[in-house]
Every structure is written in C-alpha cells, then in structure tokens.
Amino acid sequence: MTTASESLSRGGGERRLHPWSWLFVLIQQLKSFAFPLLVLLFTGRGNSWELWGLAGGGVLVLVSLLQYFYYRFRVEDDGIVIRSGVLQKSHRHIPYQRVHNVAVHQSLLHRLFGVAEVRLESAGGMKPEAEMRVLSLVDAQALEELVRAQGAGSQAAAGEGDGETPALPESRVLLWLSTGEVVRLGLISNRGLIAVAAAFGLLAQADLLDVLVEPWAADAVDWGRSQQLDWVGWVIGAIALLVFFVVALRALSVVLALLQFHGFTLTEQGRRLSAQRGLLTRLRANMPRSRIQAWSLREGLLHRWFGRQSLRVDSASIQAANDQRSVRDLAPVATPEKIDALIQHLLPVGHWPMQAWRRLHHRAWRRQFTFPALLSLALVGVATYINGPVGLLALLLVPLFLVRAIVWARHAGWSEEAGVIAVREGWLDKRWRFAEVRKIQSLVLVQSPIDRYHGMATLMMDTVGASPFDEPLRIRYLPADEAMALRDQLAAAMEAAPTPARTPA
C-alpha cells in the first residue's frame, strides 16, 4: 500500500486517507447528533431511555469511524477506484470523464492541520461520486489537478501509460474581487437580513424570543416615559432605532460577504472554470464550461447605485443547485462592462447583450395587476371590518400596484437570437435569464383560465441543474399564437442540436 508520504500519481498503489481523518469524521458525526444530545442532557427527566439514546449515538459514531478506517482509493489511467465499507463492501470505479466538479474544502480546522476535504461530483448526480474526508493538502491539490488534466481529454498522454500526469493548460484569471468589491457586495446584498430572520425563527421555535426581546423593548419604553418624551421625541427615537438596525444589518452583510467571498478568483484553464473564495473557510471548485446550462443576471436598485451587477449560472448537477461548494457565482459583483465581457467570452454561441427584444402581450399589465388588486381588496375588507372606515386607507395600495404592473410590462421582454433564448423582467430590480436553446431539456405551454380569456400563454423552459430558489426560465404573458409558434421553433432547434450528456471539456 502506498504511504501518505509518497507522491500521488497514476498507476500507484492503494492509499489511505490522512491519519487525522478519524478526527474530522468524528466531528462531522457529532454535528449530526449535537442537537438531540443537548436536548437529552438539558431537558431530560431522568429516564433511563435517555442513556440508551446516548449509547446508540456512540455506536453510530463508532460504525461511521470504522467505515472510514476501511476507506482506500487508487488512481489509475482511466479513473479512480475506491474501496470502502466494513461489513458491506463497496468497490467503485469513477472515470475521469464522469467527474463534473472537483470541490476542495478547507475549514479553519482543516487549515490548522494542513488537510482538505475533496468531493468529486458528476453531472446530474444527487450525491457526490466520492467524498474524501480528509486528505493532506498536497494530495488534495495533486488529485484535483490530475482529475482536471485527465478530464480535459488528454488522450495521447493517457495512451502512453507512463504514469505521468498530462500537463495542464495555462491558467487565466477571468475575474478577481478586491476587498473593496467584496465590501460593496455586502452593502448590496441582504445576507444580514436573512441571517437575522433565521435567528429570530430559531429563537421563536425555542420559545426564547419573549425572554430575550420583550424585556429589552419594555426597558426602552420605560426609559422613554421616564424622560417624558413628547410625540416628536418618540418619532425621533423610532427613526434613530430604525437607522441603527439598518446600519447593523448592512454591517452584518459585509461581514458575511467577507467570510464567503474574500479573495474570490475565477480562473479558466483550458475548457474548465475554477472558483476560489473564503476568508476562514477556503473553498475551491471547478467545472467544464460545457456544463453551464443557464445564466442569471441581476441588477437591483442598490446594484445601480454602486454601478454593479451579479451573475450566476446553473450547472449540470442537481446536487450542485443548492451546494455552496459548486461553481454558481461566476461574478458575485462586478461592473456591467466586466460582466458583459465575461458572458461574451464564456457563451459559446450567440452574443451578449441581446439586440432585438420583443414585447409581451399588450394586456400583460392586466395579468400582473390582477392578483395584487384582488389581494388589496380583500385586505381592505378585513381592515374595514376590524377598524371601521380607517381600513379604507388600504385602497391606496391599488394605484401603486397598477403603476407597478404597467411599468413592469413596459420593461419586460424576450429575445431569441443565434441559438440563445433570453427573458428580462423588472424595473427597480432588473433580472435577465437566458440559456442556449440546445441546453433546454423540456418545453411546457401553460394557460390558466384568465390567460385563455385574454388570449395569452406562458412558455416554461427547463434546464438541468435549475435551482428551485431562482427564477425559472419562462416567458410570461405571450400572445397565445406567438407562444405556440415559439414552442414549435424551440422544439425543432432542440431536436436538431446535438446534446451529449457527458462531453469532456
């Protein structure tokens, strides 16, 4: 068996994980059992079943440790062979061409021990093909480079069988974010608000919200009364408190952005993209350019104030759709000029920005206005029933929703040029969603009763790896005949275009 001190190369013997692997497996298992164990320790009532629960958790940890002690891998000319399992043996062969993404993860503890976690992911896989927890940093980097080189299609070098790793193409930096850019990203994003909302949810579930928040609020009200504040003082205090919370949330967003995207670097090596980021926990992932399925471009109000945009992509991996270790943020924040240049460089067909944008149905604003208007009327009815005539003030929302619907329809549109289909929506918060026609997996024409009444339809387009949390690729409120014609046109283009599932890049 090859020892950890020997270099990692093709054709060598079997290798173990790093000697400290058991520690990180133990930590991972303790994370899984931490919450139920704490509940048993602090909320138990002395029942002996609690001790059996703790013993059961210990047995599971021991079994998991034994499984990783029996973990072996071997690097061959055409792939990686992995043997694992204690009682139930597993023997897997993973071809290099199957690997879609190589993710190298280093937490602060990993960096202290000089190790890293490596994950090999395939296109369309729900779980990683292999998860090596943990390897030495040298072995992790060597394995990453070897898989990337072999996956690049160096058939000549593989055919020689000399055990040498093919030389990688020269690396080129496509985008690098300075600390100032990451701070702008934090000011633009709402990460702080999301974190605070999640914390409030946890406190509410644990019945701690009343204990922590209500006494503080009561003390603030008592202090105001002791100062004999008039209504002007109360208004000034409320505004000052609001400003404090806004500043605190933005500061928290900046801290979270620095933790996640500090040192963000997007590089290109041959036909593969690699992204590295993180302050305390360093993450590095790469994927072939051909695995990009769809693009999402956003320009919110704060983006425009800072003169920036954000670009994300969907990759051909179901598991990667919600995984922070995947290459999804091609440009977390950048100037429009840099993002346009990045898209033009990476988009294999067509061009960007699109030139000919087409409008939606001329009554699209009605469809956008219908639901908010009905909701406003329902709110008016409830508010009037509870508060009397004062509830009629909610009618002021109706003209606001009407203006919003008209402006939205005026700026919405779609375009199909040179094998690329694109949709744009929004005014204050602008969003573009586009994809190559040959990457579309399915087309669905949707018509609600209201759509049929207005003579319009919505065309839904699905791609591999689309995140359920992102806006779908769809064209809403098209004239019905135009939607059917576009569906037939795209279907013909999908059938004519070659779409290999696992073409090495």
Short mmCIF file of C-alpha atoms in Angstrom, two decimals:
data_model
loop_
_atom_site.label_atom_id
_atom_site.label_comp_id
_atom_site.label_asym_id
_atom_site.label_seq_id
_atom_site.Cartn_x
_atom_site.Cartn_y
_atom_site.Cartn_z
CA MET A 1 0.00 0.00 0.00
CA THR A 2 1.25 3.47 -0.89
CA THR A 3 2.05 5.58 2.15
CA ALA A 4 0.90 9.14 2.68
CA SER A 5 4.41 10.44 2.17
CA GLU A 6 4.65 9.17 -1.41
CA SER A 7 3.51 11.41 -4.26
CA LEU A 8 0.08 10.91 -5.77
CA SER A 9 0.29 9.69 -9.38
CA ARG A 10 -1.45 7.40 -11.84
CA GLY A 11 -0.68 3.71 -11.59
CA GLY A 12 0.34 3.79 -7.92
CA GLY A 13 -0.88 1.52 -5.17
CA GLU A 14 -3.84 1.93 -2.85
CA ARG A 15 -3.76 4.86 -0.49
CA ARG A 16 -5.34 5.64 2.85
CA LEU A 17 -6.91 8.88 3.91
CA HIS A 18 -4.92 11.28 6.09
CA PRO A 19 -4.09 9.91 9.58
CA TRP A 20 -6.24 12.67 11.12
CA SER A 21 -9.23 11.62 9.04
CA TRP A 22 -10.90 9.92 12.01
CA LEU A 23 -10.98 13.23 13.90
CA PHE A 24 -12.88 15.06 11.17
CA VAL A 25 -15.29 12.15 10.71
CA LEU A 26 -15.93 12.23 14.45
CA ILE A 27 -16.57 15.99 14.36
CA GLN A 28 -18.99 15.55 11.44
CA GLN A 29 -20.90 12.85 13.31
CA LEU A 30 -21.03 14.93 16.48
CA LYS A 31 -22.54 17.79 14.49
CA SER A 32 -25.33 15.47 13.37
CA PHE A 33 -26.05 14.33 16.93
CA ALA A 34 -25.25 17.57 18.77
CA PHE A 35 -28.79 18.95 18.91
CA PRO A 36 -30.60 15.75 20.06
CA LEU A 37 -27.81 15.06 22.57
CA LEU A 38 -28.14 18.55 24.07
CA VAL A 39 -31.90 18.14 24.25
CA LEU A 40 -31.47 14.85 26.10
CA LEU A 41 -28.92 16.31 28.53
CA PHE A 42 -30.70 19.56 29.41
CA THR A 43 -34.38 18.70 29.05
CA GLY A 44 -34.37 15.08 30.18
CA ARG A 45 -36.30 13.96 33.22
CA GLY A 46 -34.01 11.24 34.46
CA ASN A 47 -35.47 8.49 32.29
CA SER A 48 -33.03 5.64 31.63
CA TRP A 49 -34.05 5.63 27.95
CA GLU A 50 -32.02 8.83 27.55
CA LEU A 51 -28.82 6.92 28.36
CA TRP A 52 -29.71 4.31 25.75
CA GLY A 53 -30.12 7.14 23.25
CA LEU A 54 -26.64 8.44 24.09
CA ALA A 55 -25.20 4.91 23.80
CA GLY A 56 -26.91 4.47 20.43
CA GLY A 57 -25.36 7.69 19.20
CA GLY A 58 -21.94 6.47 20.30
CA VAL A 59 -22.42 3.18 18.44
CA LEU A 60 -23.35 5.04 15.26
CA VAL A 61 -20.24 7.21 15.57
CA LEU A 62 -18.08 4.11 16.04
CA VAL A 63 -19.60 2.40 13.00
CA SER A 64 -19.02 5.52 10.90
CA LEU A 65 -15.40 5.73 12.04
CA LEU A 66 -14.80 2.09 11.14
CA GLN A 67 -16.22 2.68 7.67
CA TYR A 68 -13.72 5.47 7.06
CA PHE A 69 -10.84 3.46 8.51
CA TYR A 70 -11.54 0.92 5.75
CA TYR A 71 -11.60 3.60 3.06
CA ARG A 72 -9.00 3.04 0.28
CA PHE A 73 -8.51 4.68 -3.11
CA ARG A 74 -6.26 4.08 -6.10
CA VAL A 75 -5.51 6.40 -9.04
CA GLU A 76 -5.49 4.62 -12.41
CA ASP A 77 -5.03 5.72 -16.02
CA ASP A 78 -8.74 5.94 -16.78
CA GLY A 79 -10.25 6.80 -13.40
CA ILE A 80 -10.22 6.49 -9.64
CA VAL A 81 -11.01 3.23 -7.83
CA ILE A 82 -12.46 3.45 -4.31
CA ARG A 83 -12.96 0.59 -1.83
CA SER A 84 -14.91 1.22 1.37
CA GLY A 85 -17.14 -0.48 3.92
CA VAL A 86 -16.69 -2.81 6.87
CA LEU A 87 -19.44 -5.41 6.63
CA GLN A 88 -20.96 -4.19 3.37
CA LYS A 89 -18.06 -3.80 0.99
CA SER A 90 -18.18 -1.27 -1.84
CA HIS A 91 -15.92 -1.14 -4.88
CA ARG A 92 -16.38 1.84 -7.21
CA HIS A 93 -14.62 2.91 -10.40
CA ILE A 94 -15.12 6.58 -11.32
CA PRO A 95 -13.95 7.52 -14.85
CA TYR A 96 -12.36 10.93 -15.17
CA GLN A 97 -14.81 11.91 -17.90
CA ARG A 98 -17.68 11.41 -15.48
CA VAL A 99 -16.38 13.95 -12.98
CA HIS A 100 -18.19 17.26 -13.40
CA ASN A 101 -16.84 19.19 -10.44
CA VAL A 102 -13.85 18.82 -8.13
CA ALA A 103 -14.50 20.71 -4.89
CA VAL A 104 -11.70 21.28 -2.39
CA HIS A 105 -12.96 22.44 1.00
CA GLN A 106 -10.79 23.80 3.81
CA SER A 107 -12.33 24.99 7.05
CA LEU A 108 -10.25 26.81 9.65
CA LEU A 109 -9.61 23.49 11.40
CA HIS A 110 -8.57 21.89 8.09
CA ARG A 111 -6.06 24.69 7.56
CA LEU A 112 -4.61 24.25 11.04
CA PHE A 113 -3.98 20.54 10.33
CA GLY A 114 -2.82 21.10 6.73
CA VAL A 115 -5.57 18.92 5.25
CA ALA A 116 -8.56 19.35 2.93
CA GLU A 117 -11.80 17.63 2.02
CA VAL A 118 -12.22 16.63 -1.64
CA ARG A 119 -15.52 15.94 -3.36
CA LEU A 120 -15.92 14.52 -6.86
CA GLU A 121 -19.31 15.33 -8.38
CA SER A 122 -20.92 14.12 -11.59
CA ALA A 123 -23.43 15.79 -13.90
CA GLY A 124 -26.99 15.23 -12.74
CA GLY A 125 -25.92 13.38 -9.60
CA MET A 126 -27.93 13.78 -6.41
CA LYS A 127 -24.87 12.89 -4.30
CA PRO A 128 -21.12 13.23 -4.86
CA GLU A 129 -19.43 10.39 -6.72
CA ALA A 130 -16.80 10.37 -3.98
CA GLU A 131 -16.22 12.29 -0.76
CA MET A 132 -12.72 12.03 0.67
CA ARG A 133 -12.65 13.33 4.22
CA VAL A 134 -9.77 14.14 4.59
CA LEU A 135 -6.57 14.21 2.50
CA SER A 136 -3.36 16.10 3.03
CA LEU A 137 -3.41 19.43 1.25
CA VAL A 138 -0.66 18.27 -1.12
CA ASP A 139 -2.60 15.12 -2.04
CA ALA A 140 -5.83 17.08 -2.42
CA GLN A 141 -4.23 19.55 -4.82
CA ALA A 142 -2.49 16.76 -6.74
CA LEU A 143 -5.75 14.81 -7.08
CA GLU A 144 -7.58 17.93 -8.23
CA GLU A 145 -5.00 18.70 -10.91
CA LEU A 146 -4.88 15.08 -12.05
CA VAL A 147 -8.67 14.83 -12.47
CA ARG A 148 -8.82 18.16 -14.26
CA ALA A 149 -6.00 17.20 -16.62
CA GLN A 150 -7.45 13.78 -17.42
CA GLY A 151 -10.95 15.19 -17.78
CA ALA A 152 -9.65 17.72 -20.28
CA GLY A 153 -9.30 14.88 -22.79
CA SER A 154 -5.56 14.32 -22.95
CA GLN A 155 -5.93 11.01 -24.72
CA ALA A 156 -2.40 10.91 -26.05
CA ALA A 157 -0.85 11.22 -22.62
CA ALA A 158 -3.22 8.61 -21.23
CA GLY A 159 -2.34 6.22 -24.05
CA GLU A 160 1.37 6.36 -23.31
CA GLY A 161 0.80 4.65 -19.97
CA ASP A 162 3.96 6.15 -18.49
CA GLY A 163 2.22 7.13 -15.28
CA GLU A 164 2.90 10.83 -15.82
CA THR A 165 0.10 13.35 -15.33
CA PRO A 166 -0.64 15.31 -18.53
CA ALA A 167 0.45 18.93 -18.44
CA LEU A 168 -2.36 21.37 -17.65
CA PRO A 169 -3.05 24.32 -19.96
CA GLU A 170 -2.02 27.75 -18.81
CA SER A 171 -4.39 29.30 -16.26
CA ARG A 172 -6.02 32.65 -16.99
CA VAL A 173 -7.75 34.88 -14.42
CA LEU A 174 -11.19 35.95 -15.65
CA LEU A 175 -12.32 37.86 -12.56
CA TRP A 176 -10.77 38.81 -9.23
CA LEU A 177 -12.58 40.67 -6.44
CA SER A 178 -10.65 43.01 -4.21
CA THR A 179 -11.64 43.54 -0.59
CA GLY A 180 -13.36 46.77 -1.60
CA GLU A 181 -15.51 44.92 -4.14
CA VAL A 182 -16.49 42.31 -1.54
CA VAL A 183 -17.48 45.13 0.85
CA ARG A 184 -19.68 46.56 -1.93
CA LEU A 185 -21.21 43.12 -2.34
CA GLY A 186 -22.06 43.06 1.36
CA LEU A 187 -23.66 46.51 1.18
CA ILE A 188 -25.71 45.45 -1.85
CA SER A 189 -26.82 42.05 -0.59
CA ASN A 190 -29.36 41.18 2.10
CA ARG A 191 -27.34 38.44 3.76
CA GLY A 192 -27.55 40.18 7.13
CA LEU A 193 -31.35 40.37 6.98
CA ILE A 194 -31.57 36.68 6.05
CA ALA A 195 -29.29 35.73 8.95
CA VAL A 196 -31.29 37.83 11.44
CA ALA A 197 -34.58 36.37 10.15
CA ALA A 198 -33.19 32.85 10.58
CA ALA A 199 -32.02 33.70 14.11
CA PHE A 200 -35.46 35.07 15.02
CA GLY A 201 -37.03 31.88 13.67
CA LEU A 202 -34.78 29.71 15.81
CA LEU A 203 -35.46 31.83 18.90
CA ALA A 204 -39.19 31.65 18.27
CA GLN A 205 -39.07 27.87 17.89
CA ALA A 206 -37.11 27.59 21.14
CA ASP A 207 -39.55 29.96 22.96
CA LEU A 208 -36.68 32.31 23.73
CA LEU A 209 -37.93 35.30 21.74
CA ASP A 210 -40.13 36.60 24.56
CA VAL A 211 -37.37 36.09 27.11
CA LEU A 212 -34.71 37.99 25.14
CA VAL A 213 -36.65 40.65 23.21
CA GLU A 214 -39.60 41.68 25.36
CA PRO A 215 -37.57 42.79 28.42
CA TRP A 216 -35.33 44.92 26.20
CA ALA A 217 -38.32 46.53 24.48
CA ALA A 218 -40.03 47.14 27.84
CA ASP A 219 -36.88 48.79 29.22
CA ALA A 220 -36.69 51.08 26.17
CA VAL A 221 -40.34 52.15 26.61
CA ASP A 222 -39.86 52.74 30.36
CA TRP A 223 -36.78 54.87 29.65
CA GLY A 224 -38.75 56.96 27.16
CA ARG A 225 -41.54 57.52 29.64
CA SER A 226 -39.07 58.49 32.36
CA GLN A 227 -37.66 61.15 30.05
CA GLN A 228 -41.22 62.46 29.45
CA LEU A 229 -40.79 62.41 25.69
CA ASP A 230 -43.48 64.03 23.53
CA TRP A 231 -44.58 62.61 20.18
CA VAL A 232 -41.67 64.33 18.41
CA GLY A 233 -39.20 62.61 20.72
CA TRP A 234 -40.84 59.25 20.16
CA VAL A 235 -40.68 59.74 16.37
CA ILE A 236 -37.02 60.76 16.51
CA GLY A 237 -36.25 57.77 18.73
CA ALA A 238 -38.06 55.39 16.37
CA ILE A 239 -36.18 56.80 13.38
CA ALA A 240 -32.84 56.56 15.21
CA LEU A 241 -33.62 52.96 16.16
CA LEU A 242 -34.54 52.14 12.56
CA VAL A 243 -31.32 53.72 11.27
CA PHE A 244 -29.33 51.72 13.83
CA PHE A 245 -30.88 48.45 12.71
CA VAL A 246 -30.32 49.26 9.02
CA VAL A 247 -26.66 50.09 9.64
CA ALA A 248 -26.22 46.98 11.82
CA LEU A 249 -27.79 44.74 9.16
CA ARG A 250 -25.56 46.17 6.44
CA ALA A 251 -22.51 45.73 8.65
CA LEU A 252 -23.52 42.12 9.25
CA SER A 253 -23.99 41.64 5.49
CA VAL A 254 -20.49 42.97 4.88
CA VAL A 255 -19.02 40.55 7.46
CA LEU A 256 -20.87 37.58 5.91
CA ALA A 257 -19.79 38.61 2.41
CA LEU A 258 -16.16 38.82 3.53
CA LEU A 259 -16.38 35.37 5.14
CA GLN A 260 -17.87 33.84 1.99
CA PHE A 261 -16.27 35.71 -0.91
CA HIS A 262 -12.97 37.14 0.36
CA GLY A 263 -10.26 36.58 -2.25
CA PHE A 264 -12.77 35.44 -4.89
CA THR A 265 -10.88 34.44 -8.03
CA LEU A 266 -12.44 32.99 -11.19
CA THR A 267 -9.88 31.35 -13.46
CA GLU A 268 -10.00 29.47 -16.74
CA GLN A 269 -7.69 26.56 -17.53
CA GLY A 270 -8.32 25.10 -20.95
CA ARG A 271 -12.06 24.46 -21.08
CA ARG A 272 -12.54 24.33 -17.32
CA LEU A 273 -13.53 27.07 -14.88
CA SER A 274 -12.27 27.26 -11.31
CA ALA A 275 -13.53 29.48 -8.49
CA GLN A 276 -11.75 30.02 -5.18
CA ARG A 277 -13.14 32.06 -2.27
CA GLY A 278 -13.46 32.31 1.51
CA LEU A 279 -11.78 34.05 4.45
CA LEU A 280 -11.73 31.45 7.23
CA THR A 281 -13.08 28.51 5.24
CA ARG A 282 -11.45 28.27 1.81
CA LEU A 283 -13.45 26.69 -0.99
CA ARG A 284 -12.23 25.84 -4.46
CA ALA A 285 -14.40 24.21 -7.11
CA ASN A 286 -14.11 23.74 -10.85
CA MET A 287 -16.26 22.52 -13.71
CA PRO A 288 -16.15 22.31 -17.51
CA ARG A 289 -17.52 25.32 -19.36
CA SER A 290 -19.79 22.98 -21.31
CA ARG A 291 -21.68 22.16 -18.08
CA ILE A 292 -23.13 25.66 -17.84
CA GLN A 293 -26.86 25.27 -18.53
CA ALA A 294 -28.47 28.66 -17.86
CA TRP A 295 -27.45 32.17 -16.82
CA SER A 296 -28.98 34.61 -14.32
CA LEU A 297 -28.04 38.29 -14.38
CA ARG A 298 -29.34 40.69 -11.74
CA GLU A 299 -29.20 44.45 -11.32
CA GLY A 300 -31.14 45.69 -8.29
CA LEU A 301 -31.54 49.25 -7.14
CA LEU A 302 -28.50 49.05 -4.86
CA HIS A 303 -26.55 47.45 -7.71
CA ARG A 304 -27.24 50.50 -9.87
CA TRP A 305 -26.26 52.91 -7.09
CA PHE A 306 -22.88 51.20 -6.94
CA GLY A 307 -22.69 50.63 -10.72
CA ARG A 308 -22.56 46.84 -10.36
CA GLN A 309 -24.32 43.63 -11.43
CA SER A 310 -24.30 40.00 -10.28
CA LEU A 311 -24.02 36.88 -12.47
CA ARG A 312 -24.90 33.29 -11.55
CA VAL A 313 -25.16 30.11 -13.59
CA ASP A 314 -26.94 26.76 -13.35
CA SER A 315 -24.61 23.79 -13.84
CA ALA A 316 -25.45 20.27 -14.98
CA SER A 317 -25.66 18.87 -11.47
CA ILE A 318 -28.85 18.50 -9.45
CA GLN A 319 -26.88 18.20 -6.24
CA ALA A 320 -24.93 21.39 -7.01
CA ALA A 321 -28.05 23.52 -7.28
CA ASN A 322 -28.09 24.16 -3.52
CA ASP A 323 -24.45 23.40 -2.71
CA GLN A 324 -22.25 26.28 -1.62
CA ARG A 325 -19.22 24.36 -2.91
CA SER A 326 -20.33 24.41 -6.55
CA VAL A 327 -19.35 26.98 -9.18
CA ARG A 328 -22.55 29.03 -9.31
CA ASP A 329 -21.43 32.61 -8.66
CA LEU A 330 -19.34 33.45 -11.70
CA ALA A 331 -19.41 37.12 -10.75
CA PRO A 332 -20.85 37.83 -7.26
CA VAL A 333 -20.44 41.51 -8.06
CA ALA A 334 -18.75 43.35 -10.95
CA THR A 335 -19.21 46.28 -13.27
CA PRO A 336 -21.61 45.78 -16.22
CA GLU A 337 -18.68 46.04 -18.63
CA LYS A 338 -16.78 43.21 -16.92
CA ILE A 339 -19.87 41.00 -16.76
CA ASP A 340 -20.72 41.59 -20.43
CA ALA A 341 -17.15 40.70 -21.38
CA LEU A 342 -17.29 37.57 -19.19
CA ILE A 343 -20.55 36.41 -20.80
CA GLN A 344 -19.26 37.10 -24.31
CA HIS A 345 -16.16 35.05 -23.53
CA LEU A 346 -17.95 32.06 -21.98
CA LEU A 347 -21.13 31.91 -24.07
CA PRO A 348 -20.21 29.55 -26.93
CA VAL A 349 -22.97 30.72 -29.30
CA GLY A 350 -24.75 33.97 -29.99
CA HIS A 351 -23.72 37.25 -28.43
CA TRP A 352 -24.45 39.42 -25.43
CA PRO A 353 -26.16 41.80 -24.82
CA MET A 354 -29.10 40.72 -26.99
CA GLN A 355 -30.02 43.26 -29.63
CA ALA A 356 -33.67 42.61 -30.60
CA TRP A 357 -36.03 42.46 -27.62
CA ARG A 358 -39.72 41.69 -28.21
CA ARG A 359 -42.62 42.88 -26.08
CA LEU A 360 -45.13 40.73 -24.24
CA HIS A 361 -48.89 40.70 -24.80
CA HIS A 362 -50.29 44.23 -24.80
CA ARG A 363 -52.53 43.26 -21.86
CA ALA A 364 -49.70 41.74 -19.83
CA TRP A 365 -50.03 44.54 -17.30
CA ARG A 366 -53.57 43.35 -16.50
CA ARG A 367 -52.35 39.87 -15.62
CA GLN A 368 -49.58 41.35 -13.46
CA PHE A 369 -52.10 43.63 -11.75
CA THR A 370 -54.98 41.15 -11.17
CA PHE A 371 -53.69 39.20 -8.17
CA PRO A 372 -52.27 42.20 -6.18
CA ALA A 373 -55.53 44.10 -6.82
CA LEU A 374 -57.69 41.24 -5.53
CA LEU A 375 -55.39 40.85 -2.53
CA SER A 376 -55.66 44.58 -1.79
CA LEU A 377 -59.46 44.48 -1.93
CA ALA A 378 -59.51 41.52 0.45
CA LEU A 379 -57.19 43.42 2.79
CA VAL A 380 -59.47 46.47 2.62
CA GLY A 381 -62.46 44.33 3.55
CA VAL A 382 -60.72 42.78 6.56
CA ALA A 383 -59.24 46.11 7.74
CA THR A 384 -62.59 47.91 7.40
CA TYR A 385 -64.39 45.17 9.32
CA ILE A 386 -61.86 45.42 12.17
CA ASN A 387 -61.04 49.15 12.25
CA GLY A 388 -64.01 50.73 10.51
CA PRO A 389 -63.57 53.49 7.87
CA VAL A 390 -59.85 53.76 8.67
CA GLY A 391 -59.38 50.43 6.87
CA LEU A 392 -60.30 52.12 3.59
CA LEU A 393 -56.80 53.62 3.58
CA ALA A 394 -55.62 50.26 2.25
CA LEU A 395 -57.24 51.27 -1.07
CA LEU A 396 -54.17 53.47 -1.61
CA LEU A 397 -52.29 50.27 -2.45
CA VAL A 398 -54.39 49.70 -5.57
CA PRO A 399 -52.99 52.61 -7.66
CA LEU A 400 -49.47 51.69 -6.53
CA PHE A 401 -49.93 48.13 -7.76
CA LEU A 402 -51.40 49.46 -11.00
CA VAL A 403 -48.39 51.70 -11.69
CA ARG A 404 -46.06 48.83 -10.81
CA ALA A 405 -47.82 46.47 -13.23
CA ILE A 406 -47.73 48.98 -16.10
CA VAL A 407 -44.04 49.77 -15.56
CA TRP A 408 -43.19 46.07 -15.22
CA ALA A 409 -44.92 45.20 -18.52
CA ARG A 410 -43.19 48.09 -20.26
CA HIS A 411 -39.73 46.81 -19.32
CA ALA A 412 -40.38 43.06 -19.68
CA GLY A 413 -39.49 41.26 -22.91
CA TRP A 414 -37.84 38.30 -24.55
CA SER A 415 -35.37 37.62 -27.33
CA GLU A 416 -34.20 34.65 -29.38
CA GLU A 417 -31.03 35.19 -31.39
CA ALA A 418 -28.37 32.87 -32.77
CA GLY A 419 -29.29 29.91 -30.59
CA VAL A 420 -29.81 31.83 -27.33
CA ILE A 421 -33.18 32.44 -25.66
CA ALA A 422 -33.38 35.28 -23.12
CA VAL A 423 -36.02 36.82 -20.84
CA ARG A 424 -35.87 40.11 -18.97
CA GLU A 425 -38.16 41.36 -16.20
CA GLY A 426 -38.25 44.10 -13.59
CA TRP A 427 -37.66 47.81 -13.35
CA LEU A 428 -36.17 48.67 -9.97
CA ASP A 429 -34.90 45.11 -9.62
CA LYS A 430 -33.88 44.07 -13.14
CA ARG A 431 -33.32 40.40 -13.94
CA TRP A 432 -32.17 38.63 -17.09
CA ARG A 433 -32.43 34.85 -17.52
CA PHE A 434 -31.03 33.18 -20.64
CA ALA A 435 -29.73 29.87 -21.96
CA GLU A 436 -28.59 28.18 -25.12
CA VAL A 437 -31.51 26.61 -26.95
CA ARG A 438 -29.66 23.31 -27.24
CA LYS A 439 -29.39 23.15 -23.42
CA ILE A 440 -33.18 23.25 -22.92
CA GLN A 441 -34.49 19.92 -21.65
CA SER A 442 -38.25 20.46 -21.82
CA LEU A 443 -40.85 22.95 -23.00
CA VAL A 444 -44.24 23.44 -21.34
CA LEU A 445 -47.01 25.75 -22.55
CA VAL A 446 -49.19 26.90 -19.63
CA GLN A 447 -52.59 28.61 -19.90
CA SER A 448 -54.77 29.45 -16.91
CA PRO A 449 -58.48 30.32 -17.40
CA ILE A 450 -57.56 34.02 -17.11
CA ASP A 451 -54.82 33.52 -19.71
CA ARG A 452 -57.30 31.92 -22.12
CA TYR A 453 -59.73 34.78 -21.58
CA HIS A 454 -57.02 37.31 -22.51
CA GLY A 455 -55.62 35.16 -25.33
CA MET A 456 -52.18 34.70 -23.81
CA ALA A 457 -49.95 31.87 -22.55
CA THR A 458 -46.73 31.26 -20.60
CA LEU A 459 -43.85 29.23 -22.06
CA MET A 460 -41.83 27.33 -19.43
CA MET A 461 -38.30 26.13 -20.32
CA ASP A 462 -36.40 23.73 -18.09
CA THR A 463 -32.66 23.07 -17.98
CA VAL A 464 -30.51 20.64 -15.99
CA GLY A 465 -29.49 21.85 -12.54
CA ALA A 466 -32.02 24.69 -12.26
CA SER A 467 -32.31 25.84 -8.66
CA PRO A 468 -35.83 25.85 -7.16
CA PHE A 469 -34.90 29.06 -5.34
CA ASP A 470 -34.10 31.02 -8.52
CA GLU A 471 -36.50 32.47 -11.05
CA PRO A 472 -37.41 29.82 -13.64
CA LEU A 473 -36.58 30.31 -17.30
CA ARG A 474 -40.01 31.31 -18.59
CA ILE A 475 -41.70 33.85 -20.84
CA ARG A 476 -44.92 35.02 -19.25
CA TYR A 477 -47.96 36.59 -20.89
CA LEU A 478 -47.15 35.93 -24.54
CA PRO A 479 -49.90 36.08 -27.19
CA ALA A 480 -51.18 32.50 -27.43
CA ASP A 481 -50.37 32.04 -31.14
CA GLU A 482 -46.91 33.56 -30.66
CA ALA A 483 -46.24 31.26 -27.69
CA MET A 484 -47.21 28.17 -29.71
CA ALA A 485 -45.07 29.25 -32.67
CA LEU A 486 -42.07 29.86 -30.36
CA ARG A 487 -42.58 26.50 -28.67
CA ASP A 488 -42.54 24.70 -32.03
CA GLN A 489 -39.49 26.68 -33.16
CA LEU A 490 -37.53 25.89 -29.99
CA ALA A 491 -38.59 22.23 -30.08
CA ALA A 492 -37.26 21.89 -33.63
CA ALA A 493 -33.99 23.56 -32.63
CA MET A 494 -33.66 21.26 -29.60
CA GLU A 495 -34.08 18.17 -31.77
CA ALA A 496 -31.61 19.39 -34.38
CA ALA A 497 -28.85 20.38 -31.94
CA PRO A 498 -26.53 17.65 -30.60
CA THR A 499 -26.74 17.45 -26.80
CA PRO A 500 -24.21 14.88 -25.49
CA ALA A 501 -24.77 14.23 -21.79
CA ARG A 502 -21.14 13.92 -20.74
CA THR A 503 -18.91 15.52 -23.29
CA PRO A 504 -15.47 16.19 -21.79
CA ALA A 505 -14.47 19.82 -21.93
#
